[in-house]
Coordinates of C-alpha atoms in Angstrom, one line a residue:
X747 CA 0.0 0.0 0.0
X748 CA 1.3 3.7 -0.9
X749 CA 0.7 6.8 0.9
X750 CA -1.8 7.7 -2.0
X751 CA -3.9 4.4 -1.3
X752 CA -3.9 5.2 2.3
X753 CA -5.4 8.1 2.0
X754 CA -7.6 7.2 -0.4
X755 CA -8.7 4.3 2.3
X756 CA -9.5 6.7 5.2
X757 CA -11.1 9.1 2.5
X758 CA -9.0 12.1 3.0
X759 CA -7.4 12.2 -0.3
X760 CA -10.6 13.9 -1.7
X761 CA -11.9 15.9 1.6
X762 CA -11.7 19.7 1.3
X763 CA -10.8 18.9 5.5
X764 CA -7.4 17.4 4.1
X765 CA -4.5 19.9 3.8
X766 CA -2.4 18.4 1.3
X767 CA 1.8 18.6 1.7
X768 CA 3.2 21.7 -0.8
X769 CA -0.2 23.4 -1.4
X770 CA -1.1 26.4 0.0
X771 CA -3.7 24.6 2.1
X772 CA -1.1 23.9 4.4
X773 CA 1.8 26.6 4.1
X774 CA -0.7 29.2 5.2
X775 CA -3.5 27.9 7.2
X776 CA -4.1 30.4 9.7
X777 CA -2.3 30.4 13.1
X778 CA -0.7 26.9 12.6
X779 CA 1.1 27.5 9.3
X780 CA 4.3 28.0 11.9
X781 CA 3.8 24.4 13.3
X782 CA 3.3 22.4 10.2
X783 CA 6.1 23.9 8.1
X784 CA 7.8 22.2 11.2
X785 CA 6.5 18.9 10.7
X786 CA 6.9 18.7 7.3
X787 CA 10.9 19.1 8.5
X788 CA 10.1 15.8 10.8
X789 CA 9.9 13.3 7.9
X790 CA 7.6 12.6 4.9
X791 CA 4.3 14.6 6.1
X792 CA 1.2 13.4 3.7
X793 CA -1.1 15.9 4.7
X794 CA -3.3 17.1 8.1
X795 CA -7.1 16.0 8.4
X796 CA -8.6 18.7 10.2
X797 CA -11.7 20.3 11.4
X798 CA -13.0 23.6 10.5
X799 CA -16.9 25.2 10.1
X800 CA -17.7 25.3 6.5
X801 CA -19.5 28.8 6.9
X802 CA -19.5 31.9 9.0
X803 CA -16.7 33.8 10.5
X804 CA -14.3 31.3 12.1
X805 CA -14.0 28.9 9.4
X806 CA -10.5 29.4 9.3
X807 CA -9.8 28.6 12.6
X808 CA -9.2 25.3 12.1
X809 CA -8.8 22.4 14.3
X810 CA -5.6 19.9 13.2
X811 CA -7.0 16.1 14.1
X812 CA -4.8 13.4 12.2
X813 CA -1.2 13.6 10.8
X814 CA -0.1 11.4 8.1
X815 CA 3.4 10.5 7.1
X816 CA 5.4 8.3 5.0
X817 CA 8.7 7.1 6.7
X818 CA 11.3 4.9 4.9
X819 CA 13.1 3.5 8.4
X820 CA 10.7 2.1 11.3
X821 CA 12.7 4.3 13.9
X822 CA 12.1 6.9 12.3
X823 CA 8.6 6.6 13.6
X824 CA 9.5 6.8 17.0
X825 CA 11.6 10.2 16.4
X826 CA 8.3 11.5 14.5
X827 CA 5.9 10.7 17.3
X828 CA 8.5 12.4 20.1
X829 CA 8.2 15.3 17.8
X830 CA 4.6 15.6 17.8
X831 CA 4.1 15.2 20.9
X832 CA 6.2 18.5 21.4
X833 CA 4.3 20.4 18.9
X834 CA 1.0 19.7 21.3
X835 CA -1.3 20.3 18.3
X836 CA -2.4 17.3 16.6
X837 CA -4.1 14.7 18.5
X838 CA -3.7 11.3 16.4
X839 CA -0.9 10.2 13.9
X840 CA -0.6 7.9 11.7
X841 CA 3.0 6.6 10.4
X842 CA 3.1 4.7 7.2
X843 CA 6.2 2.7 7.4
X844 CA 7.8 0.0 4.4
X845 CA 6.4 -2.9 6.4
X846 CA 3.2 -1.7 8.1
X847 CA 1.3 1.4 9.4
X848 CA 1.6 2.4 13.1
X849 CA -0.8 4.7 15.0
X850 CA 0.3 7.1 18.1
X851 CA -1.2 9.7 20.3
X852 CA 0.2 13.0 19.8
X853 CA -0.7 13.8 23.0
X854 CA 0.6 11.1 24.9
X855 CA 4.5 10.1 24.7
X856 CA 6.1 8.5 27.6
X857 CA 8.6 6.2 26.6
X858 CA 9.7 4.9 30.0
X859 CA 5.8 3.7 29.7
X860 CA 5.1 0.1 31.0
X861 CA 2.7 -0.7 28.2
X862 CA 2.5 0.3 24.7
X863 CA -0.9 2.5 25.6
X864 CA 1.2 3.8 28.4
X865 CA 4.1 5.3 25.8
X866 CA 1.6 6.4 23.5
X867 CA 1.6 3.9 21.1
X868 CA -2.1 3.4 20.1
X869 CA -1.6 0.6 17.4
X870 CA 1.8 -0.6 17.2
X871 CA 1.8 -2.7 13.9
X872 CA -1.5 -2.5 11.1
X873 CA -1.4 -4.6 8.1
X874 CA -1.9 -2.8 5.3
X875 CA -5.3 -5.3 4.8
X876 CA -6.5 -4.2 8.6
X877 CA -6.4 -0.2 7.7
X878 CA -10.3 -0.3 7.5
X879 CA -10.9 -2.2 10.5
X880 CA -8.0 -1.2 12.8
X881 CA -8.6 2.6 12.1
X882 CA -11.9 2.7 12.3
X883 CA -12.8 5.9 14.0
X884 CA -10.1 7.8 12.0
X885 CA -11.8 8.1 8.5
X886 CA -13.1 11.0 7.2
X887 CA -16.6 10.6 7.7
X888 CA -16.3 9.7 11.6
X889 CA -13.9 12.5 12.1
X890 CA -16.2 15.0 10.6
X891 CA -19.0 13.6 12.2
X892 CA -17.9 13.3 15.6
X893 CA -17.5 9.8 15.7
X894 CA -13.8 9.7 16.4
X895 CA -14.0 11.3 19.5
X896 CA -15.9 8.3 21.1
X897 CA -13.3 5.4 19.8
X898 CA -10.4 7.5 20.2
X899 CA -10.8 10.4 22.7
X900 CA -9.9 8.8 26.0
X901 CA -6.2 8.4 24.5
X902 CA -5.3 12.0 25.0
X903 CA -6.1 13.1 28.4
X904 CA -5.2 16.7 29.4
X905 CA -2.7 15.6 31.5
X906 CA -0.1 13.8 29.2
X907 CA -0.2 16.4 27.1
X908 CA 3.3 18.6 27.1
X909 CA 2.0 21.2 27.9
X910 CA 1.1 19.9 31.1
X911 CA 3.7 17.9 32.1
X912 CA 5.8 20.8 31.1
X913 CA 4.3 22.9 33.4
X914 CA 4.1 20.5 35.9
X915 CA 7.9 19.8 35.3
X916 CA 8.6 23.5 36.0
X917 CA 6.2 23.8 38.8
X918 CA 7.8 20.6 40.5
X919 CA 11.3 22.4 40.2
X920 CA 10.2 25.7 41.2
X921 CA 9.1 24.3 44.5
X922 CA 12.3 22.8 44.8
X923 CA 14.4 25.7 44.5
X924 CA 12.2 27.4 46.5
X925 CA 12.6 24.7 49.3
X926 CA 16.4 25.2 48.9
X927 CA 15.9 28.6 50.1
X928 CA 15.4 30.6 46.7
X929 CA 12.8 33.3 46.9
X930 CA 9.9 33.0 44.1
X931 CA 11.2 36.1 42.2
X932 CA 15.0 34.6 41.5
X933 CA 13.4 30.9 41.1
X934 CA 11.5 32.4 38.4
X935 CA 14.1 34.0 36.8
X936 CA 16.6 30.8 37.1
X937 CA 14.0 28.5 35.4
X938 CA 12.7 31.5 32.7
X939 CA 16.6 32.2 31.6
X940 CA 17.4 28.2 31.2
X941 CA 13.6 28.2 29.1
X942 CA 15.3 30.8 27.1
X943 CA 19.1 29.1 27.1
X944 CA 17.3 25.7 26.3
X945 CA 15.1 26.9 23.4
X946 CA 18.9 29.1 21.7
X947 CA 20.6 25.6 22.2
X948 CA 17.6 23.4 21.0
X949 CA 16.9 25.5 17.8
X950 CA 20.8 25.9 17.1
X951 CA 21.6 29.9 18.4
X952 CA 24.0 28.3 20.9
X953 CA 26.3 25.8 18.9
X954 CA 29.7 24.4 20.6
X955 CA 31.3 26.3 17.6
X956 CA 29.5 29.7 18.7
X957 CA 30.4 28.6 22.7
X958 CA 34.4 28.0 21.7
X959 CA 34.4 31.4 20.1
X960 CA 33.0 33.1 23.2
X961 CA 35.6 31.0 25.0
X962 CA 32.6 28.7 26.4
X963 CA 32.5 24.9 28.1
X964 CA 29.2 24.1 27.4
X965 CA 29.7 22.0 30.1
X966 CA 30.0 24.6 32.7
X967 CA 26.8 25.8 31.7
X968 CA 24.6 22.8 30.7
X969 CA 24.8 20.1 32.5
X970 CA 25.5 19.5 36.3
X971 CA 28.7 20.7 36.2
X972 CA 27.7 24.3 35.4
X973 CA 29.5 27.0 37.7
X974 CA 28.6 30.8 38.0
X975 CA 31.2 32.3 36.4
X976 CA 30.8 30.5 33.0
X977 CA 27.2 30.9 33.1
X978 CA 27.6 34.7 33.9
X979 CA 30.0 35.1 30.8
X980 CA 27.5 33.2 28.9
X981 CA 24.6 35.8 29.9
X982 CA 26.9 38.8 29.0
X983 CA 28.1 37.7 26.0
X984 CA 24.0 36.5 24.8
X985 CA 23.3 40.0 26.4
X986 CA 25.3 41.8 24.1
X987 CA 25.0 39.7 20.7
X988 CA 21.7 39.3 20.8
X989 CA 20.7 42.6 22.8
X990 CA 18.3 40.0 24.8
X991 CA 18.1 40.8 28.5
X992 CA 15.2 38.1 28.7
X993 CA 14.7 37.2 32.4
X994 CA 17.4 39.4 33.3
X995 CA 19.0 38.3 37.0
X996 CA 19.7 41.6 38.7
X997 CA 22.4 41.8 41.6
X998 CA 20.4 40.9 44.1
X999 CA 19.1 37.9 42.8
X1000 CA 22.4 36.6 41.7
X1001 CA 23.7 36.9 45.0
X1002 CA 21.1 34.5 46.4
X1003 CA 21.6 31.5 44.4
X1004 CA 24.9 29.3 44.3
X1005 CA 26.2 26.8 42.0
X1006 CA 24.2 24.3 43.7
X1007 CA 21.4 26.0 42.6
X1008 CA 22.6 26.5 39.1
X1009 CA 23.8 23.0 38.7
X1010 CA 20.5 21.4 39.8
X1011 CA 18.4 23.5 37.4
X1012 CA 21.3 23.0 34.7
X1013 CA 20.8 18.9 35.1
X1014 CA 17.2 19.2 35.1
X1015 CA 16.6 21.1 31.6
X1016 CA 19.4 18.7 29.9
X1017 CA 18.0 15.9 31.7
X1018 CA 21.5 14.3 33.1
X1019 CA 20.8 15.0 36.6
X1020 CA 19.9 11.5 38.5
X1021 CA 17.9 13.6 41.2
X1022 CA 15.8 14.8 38.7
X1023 CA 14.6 10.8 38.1
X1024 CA 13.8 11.1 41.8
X1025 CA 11.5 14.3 41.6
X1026 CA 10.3 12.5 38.2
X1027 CA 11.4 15.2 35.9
X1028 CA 12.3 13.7 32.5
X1029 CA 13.6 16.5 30.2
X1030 CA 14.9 14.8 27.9
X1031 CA 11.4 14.2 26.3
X1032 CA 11.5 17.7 25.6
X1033 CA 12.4 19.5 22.4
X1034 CA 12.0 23.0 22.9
X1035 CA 13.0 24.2 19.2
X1036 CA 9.2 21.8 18.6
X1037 CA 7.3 23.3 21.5
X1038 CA 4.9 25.6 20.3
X1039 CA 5.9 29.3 21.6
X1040 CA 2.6 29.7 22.7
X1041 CA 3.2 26.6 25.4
X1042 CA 6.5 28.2 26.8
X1043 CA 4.5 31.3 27.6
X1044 CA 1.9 29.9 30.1
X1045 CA 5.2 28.8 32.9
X1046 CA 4.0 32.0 34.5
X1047 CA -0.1 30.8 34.8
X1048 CA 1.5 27.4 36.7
X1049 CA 3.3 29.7 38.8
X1050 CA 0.3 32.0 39.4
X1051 CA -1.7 28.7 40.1
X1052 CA 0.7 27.2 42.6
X1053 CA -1.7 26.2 45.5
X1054 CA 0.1 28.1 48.6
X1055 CA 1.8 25.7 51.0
X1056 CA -0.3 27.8 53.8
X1057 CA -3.8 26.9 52.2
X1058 CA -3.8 30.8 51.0
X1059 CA -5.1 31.7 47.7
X1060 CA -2.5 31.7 45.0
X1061 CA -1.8 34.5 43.3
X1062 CA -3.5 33.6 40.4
X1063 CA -7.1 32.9 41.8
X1064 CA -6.2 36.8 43.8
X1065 CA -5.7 38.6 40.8
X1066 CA -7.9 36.5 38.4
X1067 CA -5.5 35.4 36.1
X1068 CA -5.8 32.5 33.7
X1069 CA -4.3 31.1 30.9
X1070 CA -6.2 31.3 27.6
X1071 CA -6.6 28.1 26.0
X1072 CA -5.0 28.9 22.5
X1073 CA -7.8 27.5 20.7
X1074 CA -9.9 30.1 22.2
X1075 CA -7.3 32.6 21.5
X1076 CA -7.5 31.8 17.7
X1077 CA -11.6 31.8 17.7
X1078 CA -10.8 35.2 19.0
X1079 CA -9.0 36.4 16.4
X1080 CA -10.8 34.9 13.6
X1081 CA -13.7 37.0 14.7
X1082 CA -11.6 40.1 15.5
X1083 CA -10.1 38.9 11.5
X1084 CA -13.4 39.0 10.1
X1085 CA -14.9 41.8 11.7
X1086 CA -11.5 43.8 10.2
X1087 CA -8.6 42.0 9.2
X1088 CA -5.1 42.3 11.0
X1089 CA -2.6 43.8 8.4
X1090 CA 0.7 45.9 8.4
X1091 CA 0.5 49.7 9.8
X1092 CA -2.5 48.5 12.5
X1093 CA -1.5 48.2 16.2
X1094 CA -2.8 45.7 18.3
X1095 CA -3.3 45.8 22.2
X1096 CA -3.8 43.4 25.0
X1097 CA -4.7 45.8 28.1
X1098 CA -3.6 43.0 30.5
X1099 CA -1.5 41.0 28.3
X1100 CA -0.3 38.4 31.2
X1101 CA 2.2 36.3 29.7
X1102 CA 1.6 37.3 25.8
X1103 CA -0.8 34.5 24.3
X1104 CA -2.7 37.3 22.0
X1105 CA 0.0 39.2 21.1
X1106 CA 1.5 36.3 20.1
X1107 CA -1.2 35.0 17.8
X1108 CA -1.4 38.4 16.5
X1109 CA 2.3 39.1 16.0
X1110 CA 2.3 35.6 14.1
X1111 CA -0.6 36.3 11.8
X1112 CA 1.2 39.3 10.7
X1113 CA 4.9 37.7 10.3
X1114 CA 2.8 34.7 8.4
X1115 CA 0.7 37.5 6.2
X1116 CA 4.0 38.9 5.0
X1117 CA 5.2 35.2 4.0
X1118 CA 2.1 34.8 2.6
X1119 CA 2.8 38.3 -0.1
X1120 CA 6.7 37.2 -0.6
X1121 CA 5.8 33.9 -1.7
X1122 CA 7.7 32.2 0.7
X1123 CA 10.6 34.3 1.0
X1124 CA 11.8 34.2 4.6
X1125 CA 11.8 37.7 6.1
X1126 CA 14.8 39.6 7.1
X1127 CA 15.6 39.5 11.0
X1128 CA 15.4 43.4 10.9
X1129 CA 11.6 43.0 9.3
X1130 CA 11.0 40.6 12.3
X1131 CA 11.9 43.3 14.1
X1132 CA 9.8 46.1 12.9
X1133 CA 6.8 43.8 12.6
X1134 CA 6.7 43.9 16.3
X1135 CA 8.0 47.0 17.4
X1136 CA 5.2 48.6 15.2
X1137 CA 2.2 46.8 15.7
X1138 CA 2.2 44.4 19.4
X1139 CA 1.5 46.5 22.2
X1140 CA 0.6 45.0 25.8
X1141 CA -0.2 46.4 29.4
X1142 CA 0.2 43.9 32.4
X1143 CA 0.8 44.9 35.9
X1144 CA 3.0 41.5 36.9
X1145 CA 6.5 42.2 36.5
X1146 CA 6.9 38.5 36.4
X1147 CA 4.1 38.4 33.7
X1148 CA 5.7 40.8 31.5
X1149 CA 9.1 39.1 31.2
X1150 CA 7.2 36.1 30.2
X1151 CA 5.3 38.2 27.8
X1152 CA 8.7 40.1 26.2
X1153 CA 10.5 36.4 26.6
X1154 CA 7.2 34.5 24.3
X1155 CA 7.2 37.3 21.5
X1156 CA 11.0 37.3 21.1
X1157 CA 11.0 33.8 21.0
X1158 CA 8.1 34.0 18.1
X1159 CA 10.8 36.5 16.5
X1160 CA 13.8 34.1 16.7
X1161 CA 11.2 30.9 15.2
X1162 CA 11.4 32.7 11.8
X1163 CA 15.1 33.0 11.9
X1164 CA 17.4 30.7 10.3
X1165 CA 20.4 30.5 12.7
X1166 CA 23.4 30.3 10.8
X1167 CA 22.0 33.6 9.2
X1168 CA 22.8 35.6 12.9
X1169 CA 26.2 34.1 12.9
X1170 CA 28.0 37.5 11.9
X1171 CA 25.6 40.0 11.5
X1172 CA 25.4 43.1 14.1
X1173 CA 21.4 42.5 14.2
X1174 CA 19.9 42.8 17.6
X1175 CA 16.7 41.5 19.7
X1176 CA 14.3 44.5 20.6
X1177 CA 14.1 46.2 23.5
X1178 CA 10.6 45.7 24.6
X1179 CA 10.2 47.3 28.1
X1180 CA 8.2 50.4 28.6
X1181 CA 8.0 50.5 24.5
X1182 CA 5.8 47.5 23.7
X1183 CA 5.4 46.1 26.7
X1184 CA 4.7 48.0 29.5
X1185 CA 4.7 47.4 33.4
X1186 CA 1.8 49.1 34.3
X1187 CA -1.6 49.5 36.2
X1188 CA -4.2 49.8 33.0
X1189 CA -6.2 52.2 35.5
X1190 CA -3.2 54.2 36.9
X1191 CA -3.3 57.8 36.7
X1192 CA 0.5 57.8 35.9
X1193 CA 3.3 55.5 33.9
X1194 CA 4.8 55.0 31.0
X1195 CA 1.7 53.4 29.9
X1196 CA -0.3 56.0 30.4
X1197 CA 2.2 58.6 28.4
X1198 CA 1.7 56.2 25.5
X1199 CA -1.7 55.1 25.8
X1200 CA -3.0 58.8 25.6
X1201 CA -1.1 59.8 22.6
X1202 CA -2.0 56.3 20.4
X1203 CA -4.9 54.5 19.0
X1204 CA -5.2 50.9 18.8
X1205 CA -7.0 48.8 15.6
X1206 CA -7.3 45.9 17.6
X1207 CA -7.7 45.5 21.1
X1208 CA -8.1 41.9 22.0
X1209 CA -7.5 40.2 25.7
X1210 CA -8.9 38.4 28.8
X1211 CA -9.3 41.0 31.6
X1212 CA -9.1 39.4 35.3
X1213 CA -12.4 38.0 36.4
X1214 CA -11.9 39.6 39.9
X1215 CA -14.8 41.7 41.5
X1216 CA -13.3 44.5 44.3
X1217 CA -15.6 45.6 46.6
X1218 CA -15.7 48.5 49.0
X1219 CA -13.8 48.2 52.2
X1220 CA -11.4 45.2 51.1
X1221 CA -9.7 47.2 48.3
X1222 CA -5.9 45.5 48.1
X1223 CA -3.2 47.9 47.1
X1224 CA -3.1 46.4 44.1
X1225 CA -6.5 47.3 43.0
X1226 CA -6.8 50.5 44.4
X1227 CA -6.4 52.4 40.9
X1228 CA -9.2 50.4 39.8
X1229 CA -11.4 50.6 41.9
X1230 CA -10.8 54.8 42.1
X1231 CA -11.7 54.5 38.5
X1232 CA -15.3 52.5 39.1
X1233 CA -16.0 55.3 41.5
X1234 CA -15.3 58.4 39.2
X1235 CA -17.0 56.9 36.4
X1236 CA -19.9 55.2 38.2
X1237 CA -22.6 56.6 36.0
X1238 CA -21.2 56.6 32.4
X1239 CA -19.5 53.1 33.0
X1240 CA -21.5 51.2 35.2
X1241 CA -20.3 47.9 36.2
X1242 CA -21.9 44.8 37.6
X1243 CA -21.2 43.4 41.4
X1244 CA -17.7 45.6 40.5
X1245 CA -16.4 43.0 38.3
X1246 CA -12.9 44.7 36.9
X1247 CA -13.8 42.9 33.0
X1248 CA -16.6 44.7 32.5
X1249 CA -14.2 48.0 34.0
X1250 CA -11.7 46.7 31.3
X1251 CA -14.3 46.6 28.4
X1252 CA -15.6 50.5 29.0
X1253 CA -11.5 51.8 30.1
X1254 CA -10.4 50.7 26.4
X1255 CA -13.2 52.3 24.1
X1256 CA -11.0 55.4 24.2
X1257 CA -8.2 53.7 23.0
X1258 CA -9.7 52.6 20.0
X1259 CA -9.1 53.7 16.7
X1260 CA -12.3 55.1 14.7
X1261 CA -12.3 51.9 12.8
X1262 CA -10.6 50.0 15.7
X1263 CA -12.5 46.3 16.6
X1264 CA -12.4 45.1 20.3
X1265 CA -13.3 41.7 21.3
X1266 CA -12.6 40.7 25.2
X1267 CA -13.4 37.9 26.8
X1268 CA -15.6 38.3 29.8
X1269 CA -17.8 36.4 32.6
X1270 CA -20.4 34.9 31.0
X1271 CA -19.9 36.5 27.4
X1272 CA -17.6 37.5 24.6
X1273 CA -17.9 41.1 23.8
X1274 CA -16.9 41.9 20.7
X1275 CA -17.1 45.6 19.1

């Protein structure tokens, strides 16, 4: 059997659904473009079945279900389903090899598994004469119809998917650090600067070659063996070639950790520390040049959702704080997109931006617009640039939030760089503090915010405003500005129960240009404008 007769079997070689290899279909479906011109880098990709409404305004937002491939070495298989699993987009995947056809969860990937349905591995051998029978569920017609969901839905549960164990990786080493004497502000900033160090090294930035000219063990930063001083040089020198003072470690905070500290989190992200079997943190699984940007940017939600040792609220269910699921995020945008479409010269703000998954989204559709007109000519690092400088704008009060937020978009920058291509040249990262992102109370009389915000309009303005109500007499510090605001504007912006959304959705109609759309999402509702 061929790849063409497979798909020909599970009817996907005639489905509009089907998003053939090499045709547009696929290099610019909108908001996972990104993700499969990586898996098409993976091996032999067929296609993606996918799910999408045939009418209205979100039928672009699709919804991948089924990869297919064509592999010419079994283990090549295995490398493909590791892969996937990173990406955290598709849910099934189907591997034709030279002998058979193999089936795995891409949600699901856990090698050290004690049974095949443990690692992930849904149908480990199909004879080509079984396809019909053995991947039943996984046609065309049950997958638009719904019916795949009840054969196959229980083999991707929420919580082997990556990016939950990821977060729950990160969470579990967070605590240690923390037990170890490390406040939460330099724990954060230890794990957020290896998140960044790990994805440079993953997607090829940080080469032993590029290390030996900056006079560089790799060792000494890596692995348990790291040491201060070589990870200090390795920070200045990233510092100034890149200009990317992501999760920068301020005096303070460097003082409080030791190499002890260092080398545990070192071991842990290049998974060659044996404690880290003990606290059952495998990072090796990971491939952080494959994990969706959009993942890396909700560490910060697990840390806001970290129950307190104490039984107090975390800081997350205080300030009302959550993480977007990105397939809410992209609904958003597709109705935001059809309302008035994102293009180049319109700028885009997230009033309380938390760790960045809109601005994101947004800052991709634009960089995969501009791919889109050039035919597939890669852009220029300094078009990357200007992409975001001009046109993603966020507000966010948590400093902690706001590195995460700077850290996920110039990430999303550096995903549409080729990395030999930075080797020599003098560009360098953005500097998005107080210019693009800013550290601010939306509701403040006075910041750098403000300065901006009153001389700029916004064409979009898209975000999820904390579902908090303040109420008279418990007014935190924290939402003191806010609720000042409620009061002076009582009677032109009223406000249910006090909730600070619906304060959100009246504070940013003056921010909007005359054509500007707004779509927040809010208790109960979506408001779109």
């Amino acid at each position: 059997m061929t790849a063409k007769e497979l798909l020909v079997e599970l009817g996907y070689r005639d489905s509009p659904n089907f998003l053939t290899c090499g045709t547009p279909d696929l290099e610019h479906a909108p908001y996972y473009a990104h993700v499969f011109r990586k898996a098409e880098k993976i091996g032999d990709l067929s296609g993606v079945y996918t799910l999408r409404p045939q009418t209205g305004p979100t039928q672009d937002a699709i919804v991948p279900v089924v990869y297919v491939f064509e592999v010419a070495y079994e283990e090549q298989a295995n490398k493909i389903h590791r892969l996937v699993w990173n990406q955290n987009v598709v849910p099934f995947v189907i591997v034709k090899t030279p002998n058979d056809i193999k089936l795995y969860s891409g949600f699901r990937y856990n090698p050290q598994g004690k049974s095949p349905a443990a690692q992930g591995i849904l149908e480990a051998s199909i004879a080509f004469s079984e396809v019909a029978e053995r991947l039943e569920g996984l046609d065309a017609e049950s997958i638009d119809n719904g019916h795949v969901w009840e054969k196959w839905g229980p083999q991707g549960t929420t919580e082997t998917r990556v990016d939950w164990k990821l977060l729950d990786s990160l969470n579990t080493l967070d605590q240690k650090l923390r037990d170890d004497d490390l406040d939460k502000n330099t724990s954060h900033a230890l794990i957020g600067k290896y998140v960044y160090l790990r994805y440079l090294r993953d997607r090829g930035f940080l080469t032993n070659n590029k290390l030996a000219q900056w006079d560089i063990d790799p060792d000494k930063v890596f692995t348990r063996n790291a040491c201060l001083d070589s990870f200090k040089s390795l920070i200045e020198r990233l510092d100034d070639w890149l200009n990317g003072s992501i999760f920068p470690l301020n005096g303070r905070e460097e003082s409080r950790f030791k190499d002890s500290h260092l080398q545990f989190v070192a071991g842990v992200f290049y998974g060659d520390d044996p404690e880290s079997r003990q606290l059952h943190l495998d990072f090796q699984a990971y491939d952080f040049s494959h994990i969706p940007i959009e993942t890396l940017s909700v560490i910060y939600q697990q840390f806001l959702h970290t129950p307190c040792k104490d039984g107090e609220q975390s800081a997350g269910q205080k300030t009302g704080a959550y993480y977007t699921p990105i397939l809410l995020v992209n609904f958003m945008l597709a109705e935001l997109h059809e309302r008035r479409p994102l293009t180049t010269g319109m700028k885009v703000l997230d009033p309380s931006c938390g760790s960045g998954a809109f601005l994101v989204q947004c800052y991709r559709h634009l960089i995969e617009r501009e791919l889109a007109k050039g035919k597939g000519r890669a852009l220029r690092p300094t078009e990357l640039r200007e992409l975001l400088e001009k046109h993603i704008f966020g507000v966010e009060r948590n400093g902690d939030a706001c590195r995460v937020a700077e850290l996920s978009l110039i990430l999303t920058l550096l995903d549409y760089i080729d990395p030999p291509g930075l080797a020599n040249g003098s560009f360098k990262l953005p500097v998005l503090r107080d210019k693009n992102i800013f550290e601010a109370d939306f509701f403040a009389p006075e910041s750098a915010w403000k300065q901006y915000g009153a001389r700029t309009k916004f064409d979009w303005i898209v975000g999820n405003p904390p579902w908090i109500e303040v109420k008279g007499g418990k007014i935190t510090q924290e939402d003191r500005h806010v609720w000042e605001w409620m009061q002076d504007n009582k009677q032109g912006c009223p406000t249910g129960g006090h909730q600070v959304a619906e304060a959100f959705a009246w504070k940013v109609i003056p921010h909007s240009a005359v054509k500007g759309v707004i779509g927040l999402l809010l208790p109960a509702m979506t408001l779109f404008k």
